[in-house]
Structures are given as C-alpha cells and as structure tokens.
PDB file of C-alpha atoms in Angstrom:
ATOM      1  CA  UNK A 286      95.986  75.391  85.738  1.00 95.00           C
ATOM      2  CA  UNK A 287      97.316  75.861  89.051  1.00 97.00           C
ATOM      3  CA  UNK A 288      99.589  79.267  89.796  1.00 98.00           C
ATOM      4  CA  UNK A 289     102.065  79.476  92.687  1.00 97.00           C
ATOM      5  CA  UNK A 290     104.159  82.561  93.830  1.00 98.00           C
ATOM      6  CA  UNK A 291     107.382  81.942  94.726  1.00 97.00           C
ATOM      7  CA  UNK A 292     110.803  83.842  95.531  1.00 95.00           C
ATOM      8  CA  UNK A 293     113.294  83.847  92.721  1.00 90.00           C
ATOM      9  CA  UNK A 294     116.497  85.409  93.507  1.00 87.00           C
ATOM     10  CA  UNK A 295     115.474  87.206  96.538  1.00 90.00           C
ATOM     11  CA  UNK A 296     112.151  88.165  94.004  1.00 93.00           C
ATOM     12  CA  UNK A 297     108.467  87.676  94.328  1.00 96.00           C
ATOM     13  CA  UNK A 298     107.781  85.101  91.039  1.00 95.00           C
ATOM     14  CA  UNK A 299     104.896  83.589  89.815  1.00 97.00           C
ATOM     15  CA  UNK A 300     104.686  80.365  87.866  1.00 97.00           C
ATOM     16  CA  UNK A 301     102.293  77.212  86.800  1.00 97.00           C
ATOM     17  CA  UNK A 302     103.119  74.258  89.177  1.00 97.00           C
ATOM     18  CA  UNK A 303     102.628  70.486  86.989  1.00 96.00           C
ATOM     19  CA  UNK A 304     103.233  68.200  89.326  1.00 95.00           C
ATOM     20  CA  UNK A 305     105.762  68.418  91.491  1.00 96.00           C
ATOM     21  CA  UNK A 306     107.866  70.989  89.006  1.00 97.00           C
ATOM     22  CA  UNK A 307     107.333  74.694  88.296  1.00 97.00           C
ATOM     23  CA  UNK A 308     107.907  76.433  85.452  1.00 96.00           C
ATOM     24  CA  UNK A 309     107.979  80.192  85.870  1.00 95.00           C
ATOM     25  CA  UNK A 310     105.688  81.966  83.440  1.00 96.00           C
ATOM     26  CA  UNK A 311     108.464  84.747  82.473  1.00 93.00           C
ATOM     27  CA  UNK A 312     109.678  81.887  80.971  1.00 92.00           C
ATOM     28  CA  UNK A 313     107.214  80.978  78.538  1.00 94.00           C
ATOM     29  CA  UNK A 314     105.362  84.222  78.152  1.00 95.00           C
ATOM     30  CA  UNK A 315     107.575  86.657  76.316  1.00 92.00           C
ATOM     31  CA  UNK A 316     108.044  89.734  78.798  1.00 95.00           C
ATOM     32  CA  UNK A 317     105.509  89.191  81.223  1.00 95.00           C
ATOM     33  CA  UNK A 318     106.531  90.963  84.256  1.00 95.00           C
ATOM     34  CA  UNK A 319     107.873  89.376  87.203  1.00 92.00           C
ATOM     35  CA  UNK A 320     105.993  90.553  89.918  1.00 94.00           C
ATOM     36  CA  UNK A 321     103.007  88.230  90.393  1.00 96.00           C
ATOM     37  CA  UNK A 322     100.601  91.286  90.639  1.00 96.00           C
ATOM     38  CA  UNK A 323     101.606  92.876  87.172  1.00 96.00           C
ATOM     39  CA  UNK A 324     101.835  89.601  86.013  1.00 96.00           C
ATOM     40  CA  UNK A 325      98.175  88.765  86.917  1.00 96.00           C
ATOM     41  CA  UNK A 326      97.231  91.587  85.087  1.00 95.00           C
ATOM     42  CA  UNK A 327      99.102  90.958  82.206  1.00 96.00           C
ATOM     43  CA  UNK A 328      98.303  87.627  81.777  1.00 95.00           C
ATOM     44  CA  UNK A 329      94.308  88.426  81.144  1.00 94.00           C
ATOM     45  CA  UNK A 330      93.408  85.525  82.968  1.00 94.00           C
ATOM     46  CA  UNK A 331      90.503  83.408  82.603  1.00 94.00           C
ATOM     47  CA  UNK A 332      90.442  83.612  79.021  1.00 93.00           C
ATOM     48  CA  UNK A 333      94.306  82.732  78.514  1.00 93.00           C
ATOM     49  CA  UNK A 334      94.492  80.160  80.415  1.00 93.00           C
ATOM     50  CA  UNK A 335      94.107  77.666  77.890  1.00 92.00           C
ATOM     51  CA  UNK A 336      96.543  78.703  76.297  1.00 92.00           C
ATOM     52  CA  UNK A 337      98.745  79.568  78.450  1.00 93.00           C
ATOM     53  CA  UNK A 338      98.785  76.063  79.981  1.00 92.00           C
ATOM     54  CA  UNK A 339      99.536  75.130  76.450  1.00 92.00           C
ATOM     55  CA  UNK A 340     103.388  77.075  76.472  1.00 92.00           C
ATOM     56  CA  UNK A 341     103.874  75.157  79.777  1.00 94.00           C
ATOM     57  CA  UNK A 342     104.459  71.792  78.097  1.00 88.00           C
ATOM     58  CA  UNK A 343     108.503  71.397  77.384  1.00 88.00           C
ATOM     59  CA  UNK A 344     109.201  74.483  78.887  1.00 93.00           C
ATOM     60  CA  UNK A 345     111.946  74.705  81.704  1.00 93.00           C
ATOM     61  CA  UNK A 346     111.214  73.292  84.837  1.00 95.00           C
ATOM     62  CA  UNK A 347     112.342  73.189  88.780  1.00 95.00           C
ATOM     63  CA  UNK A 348     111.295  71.393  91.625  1.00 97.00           C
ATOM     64  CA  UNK A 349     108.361  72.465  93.597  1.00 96.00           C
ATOM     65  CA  UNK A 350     110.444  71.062  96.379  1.00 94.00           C
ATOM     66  CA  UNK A 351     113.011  73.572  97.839  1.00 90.00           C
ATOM     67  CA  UNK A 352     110.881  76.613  96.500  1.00 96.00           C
ATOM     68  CA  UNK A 353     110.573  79.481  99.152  1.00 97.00           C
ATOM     69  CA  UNK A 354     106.559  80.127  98.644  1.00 97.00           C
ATOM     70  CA  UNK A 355     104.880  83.277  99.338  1.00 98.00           C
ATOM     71  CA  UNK A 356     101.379  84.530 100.041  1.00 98.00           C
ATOM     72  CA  UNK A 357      98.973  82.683  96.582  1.00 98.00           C
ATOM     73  CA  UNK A 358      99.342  86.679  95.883  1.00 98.00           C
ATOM     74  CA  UNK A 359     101.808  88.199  97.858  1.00 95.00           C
ATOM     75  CA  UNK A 360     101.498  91.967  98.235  1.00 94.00           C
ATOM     76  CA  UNK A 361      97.364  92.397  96.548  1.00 97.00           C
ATOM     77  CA  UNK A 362      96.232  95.866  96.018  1.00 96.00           C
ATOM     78  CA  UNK A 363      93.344  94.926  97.980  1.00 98.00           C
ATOM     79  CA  UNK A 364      92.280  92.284 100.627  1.00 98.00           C
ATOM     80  CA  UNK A 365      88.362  92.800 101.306  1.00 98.00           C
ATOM     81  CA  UNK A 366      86.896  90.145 103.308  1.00 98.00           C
ATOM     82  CA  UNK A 367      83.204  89.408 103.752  1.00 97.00           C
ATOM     83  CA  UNK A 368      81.898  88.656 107.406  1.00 93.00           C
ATOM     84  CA  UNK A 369      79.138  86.286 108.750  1.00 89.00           C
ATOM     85  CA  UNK A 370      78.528  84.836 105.274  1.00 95.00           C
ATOM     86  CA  UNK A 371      77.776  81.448 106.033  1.00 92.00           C
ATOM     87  CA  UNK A 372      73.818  80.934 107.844  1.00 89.00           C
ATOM     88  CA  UNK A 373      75.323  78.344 110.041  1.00 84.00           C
ATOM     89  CA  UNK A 374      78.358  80.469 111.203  1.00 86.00           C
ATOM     90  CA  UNK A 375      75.809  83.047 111.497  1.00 81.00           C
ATOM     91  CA  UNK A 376      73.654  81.098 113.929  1.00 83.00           C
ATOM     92  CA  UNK A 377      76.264  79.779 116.093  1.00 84.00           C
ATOM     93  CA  UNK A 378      77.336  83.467 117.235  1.00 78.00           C
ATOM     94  CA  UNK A 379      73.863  84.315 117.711  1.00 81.00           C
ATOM     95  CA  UNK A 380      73.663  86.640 115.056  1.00 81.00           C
ATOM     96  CA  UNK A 381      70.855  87.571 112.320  1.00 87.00           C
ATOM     97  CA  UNK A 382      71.513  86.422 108.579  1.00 87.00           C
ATOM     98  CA  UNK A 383      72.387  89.800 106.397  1.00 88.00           C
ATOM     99  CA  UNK A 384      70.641  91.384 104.034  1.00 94.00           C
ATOM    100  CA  UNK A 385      73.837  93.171 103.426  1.00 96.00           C
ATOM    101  CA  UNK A 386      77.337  91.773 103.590  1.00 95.00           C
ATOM    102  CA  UNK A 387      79.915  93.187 106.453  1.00 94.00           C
ATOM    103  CA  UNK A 388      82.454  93.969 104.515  1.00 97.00           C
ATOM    104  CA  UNK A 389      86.561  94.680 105.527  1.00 97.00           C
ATOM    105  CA  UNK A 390      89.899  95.075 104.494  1.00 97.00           C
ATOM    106  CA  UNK A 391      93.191  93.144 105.700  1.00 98.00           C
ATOM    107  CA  UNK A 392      96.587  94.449 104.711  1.00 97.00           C
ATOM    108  CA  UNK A 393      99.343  92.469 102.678  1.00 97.00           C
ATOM    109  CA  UNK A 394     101.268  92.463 105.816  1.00 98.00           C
ATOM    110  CA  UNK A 395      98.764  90.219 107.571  1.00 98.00           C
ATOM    111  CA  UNK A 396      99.735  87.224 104.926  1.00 98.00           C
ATOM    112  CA  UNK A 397     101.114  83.813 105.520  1.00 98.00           C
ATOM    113  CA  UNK A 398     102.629  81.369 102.669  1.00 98.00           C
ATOM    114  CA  UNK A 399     101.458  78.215 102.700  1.00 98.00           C
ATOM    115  CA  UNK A 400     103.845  76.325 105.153  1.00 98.00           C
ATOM    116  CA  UNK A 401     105.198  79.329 106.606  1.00 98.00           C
ATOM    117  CA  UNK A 402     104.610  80.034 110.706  1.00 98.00           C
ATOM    118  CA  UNK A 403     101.447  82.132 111.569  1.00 98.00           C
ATOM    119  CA  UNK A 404     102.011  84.220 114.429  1.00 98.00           C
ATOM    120  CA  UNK A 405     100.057  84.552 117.628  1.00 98.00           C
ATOM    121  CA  UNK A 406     100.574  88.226 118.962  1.00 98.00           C
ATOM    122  CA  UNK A 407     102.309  88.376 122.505  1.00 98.00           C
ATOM    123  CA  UNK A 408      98.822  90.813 123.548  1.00 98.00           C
ATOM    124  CA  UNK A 409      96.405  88.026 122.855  1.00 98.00           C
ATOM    125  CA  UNK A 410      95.839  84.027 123.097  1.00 98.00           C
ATOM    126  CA  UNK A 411      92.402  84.194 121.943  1.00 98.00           C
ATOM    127  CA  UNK A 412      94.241  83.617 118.003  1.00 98.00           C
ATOM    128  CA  UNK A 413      90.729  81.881 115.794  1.00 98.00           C
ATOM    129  CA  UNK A 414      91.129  79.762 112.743  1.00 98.00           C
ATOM    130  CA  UNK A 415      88.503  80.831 109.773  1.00 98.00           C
ATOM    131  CA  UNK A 416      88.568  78.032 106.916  1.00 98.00           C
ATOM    132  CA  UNK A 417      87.888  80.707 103.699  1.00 98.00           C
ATOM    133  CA  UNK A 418      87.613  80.197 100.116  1.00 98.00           C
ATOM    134  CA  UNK A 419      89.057  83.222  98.471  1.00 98.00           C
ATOM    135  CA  UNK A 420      88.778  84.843  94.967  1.00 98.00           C
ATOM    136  CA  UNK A 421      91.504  86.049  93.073  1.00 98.00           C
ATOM    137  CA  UNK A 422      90.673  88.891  90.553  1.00 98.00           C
ATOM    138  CA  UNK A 423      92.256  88.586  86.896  1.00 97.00           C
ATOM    139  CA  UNK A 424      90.615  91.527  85.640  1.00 97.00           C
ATOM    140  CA  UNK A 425      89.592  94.823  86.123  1.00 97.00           C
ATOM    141  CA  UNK A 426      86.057  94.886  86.370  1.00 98.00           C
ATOM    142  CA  UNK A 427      83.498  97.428  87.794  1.00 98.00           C
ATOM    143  CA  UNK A 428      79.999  96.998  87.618  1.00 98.00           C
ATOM    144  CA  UNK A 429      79.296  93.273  87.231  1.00 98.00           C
ATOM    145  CA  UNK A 430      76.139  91.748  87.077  1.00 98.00           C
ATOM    146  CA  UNK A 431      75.452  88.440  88.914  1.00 98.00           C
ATOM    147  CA  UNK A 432      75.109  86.825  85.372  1.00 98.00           C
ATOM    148  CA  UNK A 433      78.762  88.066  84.190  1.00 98.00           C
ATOM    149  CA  UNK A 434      80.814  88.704  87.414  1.00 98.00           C
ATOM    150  CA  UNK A 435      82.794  85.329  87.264  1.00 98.00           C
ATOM    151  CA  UNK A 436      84.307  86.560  83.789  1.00 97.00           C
ATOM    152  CA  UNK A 437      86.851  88.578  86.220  1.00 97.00           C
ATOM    153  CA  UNK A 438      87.610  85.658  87.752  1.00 98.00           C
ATOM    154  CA  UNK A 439      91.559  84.481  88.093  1.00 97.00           C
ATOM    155  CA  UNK A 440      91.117  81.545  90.124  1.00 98.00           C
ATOM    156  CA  UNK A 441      90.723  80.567  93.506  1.00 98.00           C
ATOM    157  CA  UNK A 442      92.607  79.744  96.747  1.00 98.00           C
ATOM    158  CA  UNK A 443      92.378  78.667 100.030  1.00 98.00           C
ATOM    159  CA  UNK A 444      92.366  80.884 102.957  1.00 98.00           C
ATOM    160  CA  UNK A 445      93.052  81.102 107.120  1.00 98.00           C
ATOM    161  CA  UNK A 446      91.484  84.070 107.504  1.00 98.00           C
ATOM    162  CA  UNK A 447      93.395  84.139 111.299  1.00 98.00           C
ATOM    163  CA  UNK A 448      91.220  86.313 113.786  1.00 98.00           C
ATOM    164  CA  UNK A 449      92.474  87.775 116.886  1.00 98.00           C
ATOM    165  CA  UNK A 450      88.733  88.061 118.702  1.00 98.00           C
ATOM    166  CA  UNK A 451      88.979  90.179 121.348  1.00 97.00           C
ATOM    167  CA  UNK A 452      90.654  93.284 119.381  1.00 98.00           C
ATOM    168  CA  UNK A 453      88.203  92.508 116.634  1.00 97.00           C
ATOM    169  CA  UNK A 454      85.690  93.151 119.692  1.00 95.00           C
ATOM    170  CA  UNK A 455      87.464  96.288 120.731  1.00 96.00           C
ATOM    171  CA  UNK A 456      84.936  98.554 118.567  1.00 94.00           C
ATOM    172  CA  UNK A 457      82.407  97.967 115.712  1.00 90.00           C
ATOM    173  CA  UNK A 458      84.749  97.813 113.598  1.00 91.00           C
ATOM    174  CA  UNK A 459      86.957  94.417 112.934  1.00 95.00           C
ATOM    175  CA  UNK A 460      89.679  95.901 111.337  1.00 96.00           C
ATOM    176  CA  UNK A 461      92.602  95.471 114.156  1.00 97.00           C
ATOM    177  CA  UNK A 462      91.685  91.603 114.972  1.00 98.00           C
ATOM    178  CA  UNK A 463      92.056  90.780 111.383  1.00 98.00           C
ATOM    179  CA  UNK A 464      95.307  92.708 110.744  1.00 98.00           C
ATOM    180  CA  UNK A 465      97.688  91.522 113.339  1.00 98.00           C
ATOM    181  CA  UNK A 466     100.775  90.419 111.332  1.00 98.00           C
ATOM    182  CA  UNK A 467     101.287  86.906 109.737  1.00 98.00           C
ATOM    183  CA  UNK A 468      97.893  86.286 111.076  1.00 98.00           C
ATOM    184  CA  UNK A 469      96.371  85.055 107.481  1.00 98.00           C
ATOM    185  CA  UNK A 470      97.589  81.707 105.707  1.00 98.00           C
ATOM    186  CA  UNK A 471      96.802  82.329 101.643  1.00 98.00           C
ATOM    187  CA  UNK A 472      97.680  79.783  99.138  1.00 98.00           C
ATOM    188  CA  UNK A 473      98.895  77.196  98.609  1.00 98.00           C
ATOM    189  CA  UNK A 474      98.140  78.155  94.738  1.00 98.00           C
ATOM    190  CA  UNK A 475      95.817  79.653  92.573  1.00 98.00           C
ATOM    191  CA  UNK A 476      93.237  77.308  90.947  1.00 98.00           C
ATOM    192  CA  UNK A 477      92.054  78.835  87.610  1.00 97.00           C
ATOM    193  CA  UNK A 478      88.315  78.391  87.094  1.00 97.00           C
ATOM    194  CA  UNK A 479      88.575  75.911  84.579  1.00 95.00           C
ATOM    195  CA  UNK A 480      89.633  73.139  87.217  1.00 96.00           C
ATOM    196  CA  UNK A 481      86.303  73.531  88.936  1.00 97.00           C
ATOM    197  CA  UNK A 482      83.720  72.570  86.201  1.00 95.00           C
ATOM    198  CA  UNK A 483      81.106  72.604  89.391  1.00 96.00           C
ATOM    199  CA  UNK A 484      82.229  76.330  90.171  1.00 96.00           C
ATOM    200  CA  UNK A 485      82.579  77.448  93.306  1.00 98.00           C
ATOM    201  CA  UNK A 486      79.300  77.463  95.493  1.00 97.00           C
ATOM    202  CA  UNK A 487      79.717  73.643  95.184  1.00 96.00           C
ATOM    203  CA  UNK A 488      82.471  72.904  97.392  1.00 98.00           C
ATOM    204  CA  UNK A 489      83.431  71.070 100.351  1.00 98.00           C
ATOM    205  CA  UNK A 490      84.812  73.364 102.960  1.00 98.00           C
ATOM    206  CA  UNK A 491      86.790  71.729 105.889  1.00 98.00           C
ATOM    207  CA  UNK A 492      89.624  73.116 108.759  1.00 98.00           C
ATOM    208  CA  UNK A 493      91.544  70.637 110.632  1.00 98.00           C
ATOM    209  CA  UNK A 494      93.296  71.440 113.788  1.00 98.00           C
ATOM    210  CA  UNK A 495      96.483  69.345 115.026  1.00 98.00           C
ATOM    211  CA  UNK A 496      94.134  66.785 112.760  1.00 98.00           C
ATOM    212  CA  UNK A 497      91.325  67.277 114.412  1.00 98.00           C
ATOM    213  CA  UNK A 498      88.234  68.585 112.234  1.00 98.00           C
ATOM    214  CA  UNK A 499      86.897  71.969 113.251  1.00 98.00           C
ATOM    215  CA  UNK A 500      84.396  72.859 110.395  1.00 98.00           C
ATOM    216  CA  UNK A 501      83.272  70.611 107.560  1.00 97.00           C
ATOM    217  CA  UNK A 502      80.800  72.660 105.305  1.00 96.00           C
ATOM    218  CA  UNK A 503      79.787  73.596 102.009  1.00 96.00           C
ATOM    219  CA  UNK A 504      80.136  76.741  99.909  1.00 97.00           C
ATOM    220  CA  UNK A 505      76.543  76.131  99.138  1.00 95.00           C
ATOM    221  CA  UNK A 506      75.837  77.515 102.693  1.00 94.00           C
ATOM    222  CA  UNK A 507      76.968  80.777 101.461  1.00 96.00           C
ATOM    223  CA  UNK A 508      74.605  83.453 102.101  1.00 96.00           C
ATOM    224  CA  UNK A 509      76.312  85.847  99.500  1.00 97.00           C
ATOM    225  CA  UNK A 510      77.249  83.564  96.508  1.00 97.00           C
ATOM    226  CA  UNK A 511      80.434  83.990  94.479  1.00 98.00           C
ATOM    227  CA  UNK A 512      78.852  85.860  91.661  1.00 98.00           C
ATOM    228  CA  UNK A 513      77.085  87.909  94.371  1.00 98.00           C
ATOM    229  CA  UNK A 514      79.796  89.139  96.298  1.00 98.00           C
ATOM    230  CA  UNK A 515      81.383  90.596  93.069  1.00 98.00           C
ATOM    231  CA  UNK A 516      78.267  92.310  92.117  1.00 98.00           C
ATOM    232  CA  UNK A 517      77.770  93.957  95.430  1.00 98.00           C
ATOM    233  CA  UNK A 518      81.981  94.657  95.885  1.00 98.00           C
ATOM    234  CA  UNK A 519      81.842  96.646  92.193  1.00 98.00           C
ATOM    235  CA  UNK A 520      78.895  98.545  92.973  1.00 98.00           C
ATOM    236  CA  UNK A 521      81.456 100.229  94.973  1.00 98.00           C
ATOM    237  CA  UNK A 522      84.770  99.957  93.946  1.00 98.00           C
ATOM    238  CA  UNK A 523      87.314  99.198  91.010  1.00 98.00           C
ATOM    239  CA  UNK A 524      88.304  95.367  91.039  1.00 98.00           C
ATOM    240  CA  UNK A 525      91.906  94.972  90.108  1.00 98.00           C
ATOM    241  CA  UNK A 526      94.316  92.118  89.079  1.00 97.00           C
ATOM    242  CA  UNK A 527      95.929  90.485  91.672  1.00 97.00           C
ATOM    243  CA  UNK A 528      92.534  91.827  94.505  1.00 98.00           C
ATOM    244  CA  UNK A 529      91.459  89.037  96.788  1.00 98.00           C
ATOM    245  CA  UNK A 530      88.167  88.385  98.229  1.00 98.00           C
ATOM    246  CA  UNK A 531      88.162  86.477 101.411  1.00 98.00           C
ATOM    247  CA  UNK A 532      84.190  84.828 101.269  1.00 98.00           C
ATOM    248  CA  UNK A 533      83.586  84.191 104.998  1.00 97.00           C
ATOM    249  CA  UNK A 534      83.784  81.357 107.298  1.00 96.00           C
ATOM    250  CA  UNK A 535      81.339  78.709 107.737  1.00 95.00           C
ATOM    251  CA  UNK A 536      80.205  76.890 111.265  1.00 94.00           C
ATOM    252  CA  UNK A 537      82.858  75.526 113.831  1.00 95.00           C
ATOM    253  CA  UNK A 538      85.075  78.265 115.001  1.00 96.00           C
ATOM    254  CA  UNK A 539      87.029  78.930 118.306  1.00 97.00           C
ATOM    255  CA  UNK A 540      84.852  81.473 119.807  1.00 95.00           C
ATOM    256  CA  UNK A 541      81.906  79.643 119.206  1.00 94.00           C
ATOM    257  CA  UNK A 542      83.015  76.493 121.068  1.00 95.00           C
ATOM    258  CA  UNK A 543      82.311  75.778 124.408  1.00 95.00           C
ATOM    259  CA  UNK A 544      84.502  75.576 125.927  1.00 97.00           C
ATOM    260  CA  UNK A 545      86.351  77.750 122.888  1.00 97.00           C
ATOM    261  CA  UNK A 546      89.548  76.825 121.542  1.00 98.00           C
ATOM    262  CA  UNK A 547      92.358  78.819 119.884  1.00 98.00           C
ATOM    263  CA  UNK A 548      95.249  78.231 118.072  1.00 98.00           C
ATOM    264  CA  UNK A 549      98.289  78.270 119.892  1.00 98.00           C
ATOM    265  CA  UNK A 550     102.183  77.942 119.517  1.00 98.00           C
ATOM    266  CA  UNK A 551     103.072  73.967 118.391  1.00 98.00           C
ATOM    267  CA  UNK A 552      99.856  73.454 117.254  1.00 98.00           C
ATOM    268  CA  UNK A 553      99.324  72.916 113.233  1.00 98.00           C
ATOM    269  CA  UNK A 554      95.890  73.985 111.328  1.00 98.00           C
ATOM    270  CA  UNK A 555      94.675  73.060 107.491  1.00 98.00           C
ATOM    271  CA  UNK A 556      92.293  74.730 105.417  1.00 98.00           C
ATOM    272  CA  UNK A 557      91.295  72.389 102.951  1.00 98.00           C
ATOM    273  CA  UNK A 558      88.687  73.320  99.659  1.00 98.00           C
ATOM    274  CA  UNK A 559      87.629  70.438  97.541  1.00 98.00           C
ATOM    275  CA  UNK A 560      89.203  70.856  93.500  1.00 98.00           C
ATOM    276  CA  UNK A 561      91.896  73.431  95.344  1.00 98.00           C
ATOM    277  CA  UNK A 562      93.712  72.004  97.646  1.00 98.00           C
ATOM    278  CA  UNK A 563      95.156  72.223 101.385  1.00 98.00           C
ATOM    279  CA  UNK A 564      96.820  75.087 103.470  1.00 98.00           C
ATOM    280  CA  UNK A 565      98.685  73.985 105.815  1.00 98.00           C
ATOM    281  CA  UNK A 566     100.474  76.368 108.752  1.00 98.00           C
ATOM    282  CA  UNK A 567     101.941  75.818 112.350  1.00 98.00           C
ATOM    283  CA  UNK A 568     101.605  78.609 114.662  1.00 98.00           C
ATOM    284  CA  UNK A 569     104.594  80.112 116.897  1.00 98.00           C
ATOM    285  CA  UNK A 570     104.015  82.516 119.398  1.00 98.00           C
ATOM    286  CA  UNK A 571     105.353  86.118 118.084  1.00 98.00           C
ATOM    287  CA  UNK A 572     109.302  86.556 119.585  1.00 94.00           C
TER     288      UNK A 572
END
C-alpha cells in the first residue's frame, strides 16, 4: 500500500494512492482522525495494512492530479537523522566508520513536499543534496531488539536530507545546517513494508541532479542496518507514530566533489529508492 498526505480543505489529509486516484482513509475507516499523525497511530500499521488496502477497493476516489501534497508526514513528532552511515560516504570525507551512530534531530519546519520548491538560504550557496531512505514509525515501540524492531515499522519514504555545510561546520554539532527551512524534500508517499518483500537493506539508492547522477548506491552499504538503527534509537527514547528516521547518505555528495557542487536556484534534484519511488524538487533561492 502506498500512503500520501495531502491538503483537504485547507487540512493536512492522509490517504492510499491506487494509481493515479486517492481515496482518503477517513473515508473508508470509520472515524479515523484526519490528521495524518493521529491517523498513523490509529491505523496500527503494519499489521492492518492488509486489510486496510482491502476497504480501498470501491471506495470514493479523486485524482492524484491537482492534489496539493505535503511532507510523506507533515508535522512528525520527531525527525532524528543518522550521520555518516554509509562506509563509502564515510571514506570520501575522510572520516573513520562508527562504532556508534551520530545521531540528530531536524524540525517539521525544515520539510519539503514532493514537488514543492526547496529553498536555498540567502546566508549560504554551499546548499548539499543527501539521497536518504527514511523510516516511518507506525507504532510505539521502546526497546526493540534487532530481531523484532521492523514490527514498528509503517513504511518507508524517500528523503533529501538538504544540508547547508558550512553552518553544519559552525560547531560540533550539525543541528543549524540541517534545519534551515524547506531545506528537506520527504515523500513522495509512504511505502508500507509489505511492497518490499526484499526489505530494506536491499535497495538501490540513486540522486540525480538536473539529470545528472550524483550517487548510485545500495542500502546494503549501510553501516547501521534498518533493524539496527531502531534498536540503538529505543535504547534511548520512545518511538512514536508518525516519527521519521532519516538513515544517512551514501557516496557522491557536493562537498565531497572536487571541484564540489551545490544545488542552486533553477536547478532540479531526484531522490530515487528502488520499490518506493522518486522525489523530485527544484530549488529557488529564499525571497
């Protein structure tokens, strides 16, 4: 099943997308809340999704076309993103692999739709692209093992996780490059885990910019898997429905470039993740 958000009468909405209709899951699920958060966590998603996707057939439907779409979840009670997960991505900025994830936070704010104009910020042209594969938490879950964390498990989504390098540089701490606003393309839809039979440490990883390939890798590269991450993330803290993880970028950023390249007002970037499809945003300079 594949879950969009989209505004509905000036609303945040969440629905199932078949094709190239939507039908809005308040429709067929008997007062499920609106808001694609609460909805999340009412839905109890993996386990209803079959059936779930079973209401969907001959219930209402509108185009896909003409939607307004928002963030894959647009205002999550958490964004925590894992840094220099990928041994490749590690290597090409010179730094060692882990033996303990860097882990961050972005804020809703920071959140593209698919389609919709990331910003570069008028203090900085040195605006990175970060091809991301990004869990979306269906349950509330603390204290997963490796061998049951994907049980929490919504779906999936793709992710720019948009880096503004030299105020990530500004201390230790990356928390002001990766917050900027409209910085972050999320969606274009959720991708429950039943569409990706191969799971997701088996997938083809690739950002394009102005058609031009930038990284082509594998979620196999991963130094933290999937299950991993949500292991070492609820060792800590409370998972909730509607959280996304942000999984870290593999090989072939900006920075790393020589000479490096950044994205830049006109131009047009793709994140695309084999079994979930393809982000697509321009860029525009911020007014």
């Amino acid at each position: 099943m594949r879950l969009i958000a989209f505004e509905h009468e000036g609303r945040a909405a969440l629905g199932a997308r078949l094709g190239e209709d939507v039908v809005a899951l308040a429709d067929v699920v008997p007062g499920l809340p609106q808001d694609p958060v609460q909805a999340l966590a009412a839905l109890g998603l993996p386990e209803a999704a079959p059936a779930l996707a079973a209401k969907l057939e001959g219930a209402p439907r509108r185009p896909l076309k003409g939607l307004t779409l928002l963030p894959a979840v647009p205002r999550p009670g958490k964004v925590i993103c894992i840094g220099l997960n990928y041994a490749l991505h590690a290597k090409e900025g010179n730094n060692p692999i882990p033996e303990y994830p860097a882990v961050f936070f972005r804020g809703p704010t920071s959140l593209a739709a698919h389609g919709e104009a990331l910003i570069r910020p008028r203090v900085s042209d040195k605006f990175d692209y970060e091809a991301e594969l990004a869990i979306v938490i269906g349950q509330r879950a603390r204290h997963l093992t490796e061998a049951n964390a994907l049980a929490c498990v919504a779906g999936y989504t793709c992710m720019n996780e948009g880096s503004i390098r030299d105020y990530q540089r500004k201390s230790a701490q990356w928390t002001m490059g990766k917050n900027f606003d409209r910085t972050g393309g999320l969606g274009p839809e959720i991708v429950t885990p039943d569409e990706l039979p191969q799971g997701p440490n088996a997938l083809r990883i690739t950002s394009r910019l102005n058609g031009e390939t930038m990284q082509d890798s594998h979620t196999s590269d991963m130094i933290f898997s999937v299950p991993r991450i949500l292991a070492i993330l609820s060792e800590v803290m409370t998972l909730e429905p509607g959280d996304v993880i942000a999984t870290g970028t593999p090989s072939g950023v900006g920075y790393a470039r020589k000479p490096p390249v950044f994205m830049k007002a006109g131009d047009t970037v793709e994140i695309e993740i084999e079994g979930i499809g393809t982000l697509v945003n321009p860029v525009e300079d911020e007014a």
